[in-house]
Short mmCIF file of C-alpha atoms in Angstrom, two decimals:
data_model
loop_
_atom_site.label_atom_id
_atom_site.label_comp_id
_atom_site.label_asym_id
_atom_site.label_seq_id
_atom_site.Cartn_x
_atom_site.Cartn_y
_atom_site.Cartn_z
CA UNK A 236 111.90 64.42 112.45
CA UNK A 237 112.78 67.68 114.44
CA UNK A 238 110.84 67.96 117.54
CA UNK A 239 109.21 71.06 116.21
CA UNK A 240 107.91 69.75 113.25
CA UNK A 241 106.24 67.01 114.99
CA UNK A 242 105.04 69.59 117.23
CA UNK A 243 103.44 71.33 114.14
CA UNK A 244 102.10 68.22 112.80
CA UNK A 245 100.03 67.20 116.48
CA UNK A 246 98.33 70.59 116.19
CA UNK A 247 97.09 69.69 112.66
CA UNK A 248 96.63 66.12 113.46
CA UNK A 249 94.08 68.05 115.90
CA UNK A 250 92.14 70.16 113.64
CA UNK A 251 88.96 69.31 111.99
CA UNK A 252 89.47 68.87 108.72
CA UNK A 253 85.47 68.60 107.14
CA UNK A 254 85.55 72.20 107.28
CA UNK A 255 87.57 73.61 104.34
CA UNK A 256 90.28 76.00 105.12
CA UNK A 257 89.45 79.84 104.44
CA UNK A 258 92.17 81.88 103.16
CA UNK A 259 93.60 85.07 105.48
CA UNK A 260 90.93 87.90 105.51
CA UNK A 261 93.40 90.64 102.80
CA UNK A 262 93.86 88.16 100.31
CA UNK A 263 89.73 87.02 100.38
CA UNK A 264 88.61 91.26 100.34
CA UNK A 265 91.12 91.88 97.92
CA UNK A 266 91.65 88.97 95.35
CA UNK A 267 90.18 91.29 92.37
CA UNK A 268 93.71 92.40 92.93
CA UNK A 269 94.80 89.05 91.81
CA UNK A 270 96.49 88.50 88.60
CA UNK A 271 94.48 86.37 85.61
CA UNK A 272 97.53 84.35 85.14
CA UNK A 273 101.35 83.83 87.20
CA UNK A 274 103.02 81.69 89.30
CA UNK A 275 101.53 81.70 93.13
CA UNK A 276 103.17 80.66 96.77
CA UNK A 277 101.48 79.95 99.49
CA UNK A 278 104.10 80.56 102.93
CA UNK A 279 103.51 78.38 105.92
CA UNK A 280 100.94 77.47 104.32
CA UNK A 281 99.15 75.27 107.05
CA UNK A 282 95.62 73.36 105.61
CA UNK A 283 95.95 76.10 102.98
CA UNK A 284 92.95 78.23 102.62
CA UNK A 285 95.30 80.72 100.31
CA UNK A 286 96.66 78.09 98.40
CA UNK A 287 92.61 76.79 97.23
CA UNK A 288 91.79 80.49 96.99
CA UNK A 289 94.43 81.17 94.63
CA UNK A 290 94.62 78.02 92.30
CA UNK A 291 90.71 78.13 92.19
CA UNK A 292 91.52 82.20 91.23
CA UNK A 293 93.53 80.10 87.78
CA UNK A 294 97.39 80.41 89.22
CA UNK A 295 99.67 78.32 89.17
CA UNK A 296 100.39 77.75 92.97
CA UNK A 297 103.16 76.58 95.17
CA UNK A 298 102.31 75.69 98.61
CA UNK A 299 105.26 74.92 101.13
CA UNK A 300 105.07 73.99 105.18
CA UNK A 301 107.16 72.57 107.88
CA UNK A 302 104.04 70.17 108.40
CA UNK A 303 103.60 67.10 106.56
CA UNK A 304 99.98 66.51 108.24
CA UNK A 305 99.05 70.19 107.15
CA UNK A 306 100.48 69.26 103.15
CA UNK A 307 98.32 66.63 103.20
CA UNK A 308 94.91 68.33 104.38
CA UNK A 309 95.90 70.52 101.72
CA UNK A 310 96.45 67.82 99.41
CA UNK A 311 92.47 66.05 100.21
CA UNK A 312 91.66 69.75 99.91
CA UNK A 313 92.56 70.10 96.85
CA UNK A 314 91.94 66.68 94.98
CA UNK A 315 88.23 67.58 96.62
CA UNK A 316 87.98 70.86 95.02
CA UNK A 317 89.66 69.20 91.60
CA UNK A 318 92.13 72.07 92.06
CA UNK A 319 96.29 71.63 91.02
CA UNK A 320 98.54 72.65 93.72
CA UNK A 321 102.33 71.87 94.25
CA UNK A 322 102.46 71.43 97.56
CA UNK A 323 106.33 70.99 99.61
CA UNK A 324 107.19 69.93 102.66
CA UNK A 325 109.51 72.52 103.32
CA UNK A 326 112.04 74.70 105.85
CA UNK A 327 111.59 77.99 103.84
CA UNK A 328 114.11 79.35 106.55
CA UNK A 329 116.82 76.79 105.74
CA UNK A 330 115.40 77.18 101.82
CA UNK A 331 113.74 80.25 101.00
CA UNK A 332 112.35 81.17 97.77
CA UNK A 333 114.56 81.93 94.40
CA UNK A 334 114.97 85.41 93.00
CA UNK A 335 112.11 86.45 90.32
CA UNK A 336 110.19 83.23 90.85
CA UNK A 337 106.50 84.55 91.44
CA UNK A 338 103.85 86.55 90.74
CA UNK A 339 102.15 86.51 93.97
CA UNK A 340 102.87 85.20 97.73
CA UNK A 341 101.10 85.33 100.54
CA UNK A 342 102.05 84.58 104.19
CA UNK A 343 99.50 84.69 106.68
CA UNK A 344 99.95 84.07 110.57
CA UNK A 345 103.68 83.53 110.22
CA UNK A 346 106.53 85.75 110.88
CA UNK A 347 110.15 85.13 110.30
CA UNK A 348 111.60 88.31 109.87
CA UNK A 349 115.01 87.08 108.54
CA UNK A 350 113.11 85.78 105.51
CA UNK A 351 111.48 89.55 104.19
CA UNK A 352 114.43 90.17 101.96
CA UNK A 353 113.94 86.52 100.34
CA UNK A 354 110.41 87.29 99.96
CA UNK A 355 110.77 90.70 98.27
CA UNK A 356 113.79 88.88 96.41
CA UNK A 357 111.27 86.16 94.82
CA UNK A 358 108.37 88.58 93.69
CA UNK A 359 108.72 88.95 89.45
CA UNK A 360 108.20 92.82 88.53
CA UNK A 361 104.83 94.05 89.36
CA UNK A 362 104.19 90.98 91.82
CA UNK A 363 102.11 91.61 94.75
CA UNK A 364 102.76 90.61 98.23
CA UNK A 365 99.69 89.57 100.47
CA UNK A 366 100.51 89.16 104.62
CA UNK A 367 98.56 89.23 107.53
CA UNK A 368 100.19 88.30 110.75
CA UNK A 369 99.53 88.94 114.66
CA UNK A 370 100.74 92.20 116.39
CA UNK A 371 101.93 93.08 119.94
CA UNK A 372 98.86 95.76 120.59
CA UNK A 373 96.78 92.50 121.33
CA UNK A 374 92.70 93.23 122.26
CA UNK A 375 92.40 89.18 122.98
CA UNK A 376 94.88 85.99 123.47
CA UNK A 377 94.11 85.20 119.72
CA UNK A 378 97.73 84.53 118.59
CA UNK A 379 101.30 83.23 119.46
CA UNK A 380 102.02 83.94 123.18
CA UNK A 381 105.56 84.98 122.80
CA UNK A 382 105.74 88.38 121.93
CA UNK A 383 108.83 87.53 119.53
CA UNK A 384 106.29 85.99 116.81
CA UNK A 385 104.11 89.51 117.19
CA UNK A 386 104.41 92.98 115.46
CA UNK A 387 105.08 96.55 116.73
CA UNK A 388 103.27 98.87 115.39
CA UNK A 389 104.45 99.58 111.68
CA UNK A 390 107.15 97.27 111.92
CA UNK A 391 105.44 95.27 108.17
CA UNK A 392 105.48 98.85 106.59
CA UNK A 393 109.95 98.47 107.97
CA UNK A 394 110.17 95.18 106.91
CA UNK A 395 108.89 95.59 103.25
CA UNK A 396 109.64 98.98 103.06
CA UNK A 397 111.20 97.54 99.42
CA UNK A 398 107.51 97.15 98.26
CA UNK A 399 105.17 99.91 97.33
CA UNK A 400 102.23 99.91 99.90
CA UNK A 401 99.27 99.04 98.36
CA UNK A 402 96.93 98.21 101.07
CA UNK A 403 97.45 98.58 104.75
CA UNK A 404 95.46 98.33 108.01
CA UNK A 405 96.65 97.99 111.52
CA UNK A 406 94.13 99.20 113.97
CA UNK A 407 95.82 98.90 117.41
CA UNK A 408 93.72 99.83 120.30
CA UNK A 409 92.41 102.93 119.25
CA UNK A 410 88.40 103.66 119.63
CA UNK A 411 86.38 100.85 120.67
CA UNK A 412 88.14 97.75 121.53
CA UNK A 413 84.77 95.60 120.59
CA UNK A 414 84.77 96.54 116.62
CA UNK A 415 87.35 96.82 113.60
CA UNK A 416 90.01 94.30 112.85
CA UNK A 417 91.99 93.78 116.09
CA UNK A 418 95.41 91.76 117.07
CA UNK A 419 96.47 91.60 113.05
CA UNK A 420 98.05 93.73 110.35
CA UNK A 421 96.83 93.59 106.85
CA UNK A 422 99.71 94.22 104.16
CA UNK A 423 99.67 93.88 100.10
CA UNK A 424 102.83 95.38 98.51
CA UNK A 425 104.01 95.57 94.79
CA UNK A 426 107.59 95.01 93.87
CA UNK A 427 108.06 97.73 91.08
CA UNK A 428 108.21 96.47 87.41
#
């Protein structure tokens, strides 16, 4: 096992895992965005909050991670929740996802930006894109510490500039630091049909 991926796997080993996983905040406020029907991927997915959130929604979901521990908290998750989800144990660097292959895919508190083409590749026509990740105008230490794994500002609206912008939000540090949706960016694109 690489010594990353057994890094990944003691922080999940160290989670509580009573407490079912939420899904990232854009794709829970805006899942009546959400197709009735399609193929779904989950992206790093960790315990896999989106995954639950969008197989319970009726898609057909995918759910990959470097972790094994985290696939299989997802896995209890899911046989809990009587909820079908193909979950991988998966480098999506080293194996990224085919051309056309889904409807929807969300990535949430992961960024690899050598993989945007590959995800904008894999939408189908009309598929929608959900991300949330950490940015570099940080209010608190929530988030990687290395500044490489953060966002400038408008840097998602560069790297999926491919996608027509559907939903945005990126607050910064502008007006009071105490309120609003700070440290994250909130993206959904659409791949044109």
């Amino acid at each position: 096992m690489a010594p990353d991926a057994e890094r990944w796997n003691e922080r999940y080993r160290a989670l509580d895992n009573s407490d079912c996983p939420q899904a990232c905040e854009v794709l829970e406020h805006y899942r009546h965005l959400l197709p009735h029907r399609g193929q779904a991927l989950d992206i790093a997915c960790g315990s896999g909050g989106n995954a639950l959130l969008l197989a319970a929604h009726g898609l057909s979901t995918s759910a990959w991670d470097y972790s094994a521990v985290a696939i299989d908290k997802l896995r209890q998750h899911a046989e809990q929740q009587d909820l079908h989800i193909h979950t991988e144990i998966r480098d999506v660097t080293a194996e990224p996802p085919t051309g056309g292959s889904f409807d929807v895919i969300v990535v949430s508190h992961y960024l690899e930006r050598g993989l945007c083409d590959s995800i904008i590749d894999a939408l189908k026509p009309g598929g929608l894109l959900f991300y949330q990740t950490f940015t570099v105008e940080k209010v608190t230490d929530n988030g990687p510490a290395n500044p490489d794994y953060r966002l400038a500002p408008n840097e998602l609206l560069s790297l999926f500039a491919g996608l027509r912008v559907v939903f945005y939000r990126e607050e910064g540090h502008l007006g009071d630091l105490e309120r609003g949706f700070r440290d994250r960016v909130q993206f959904i694109g659409c791949k044109s049909p």
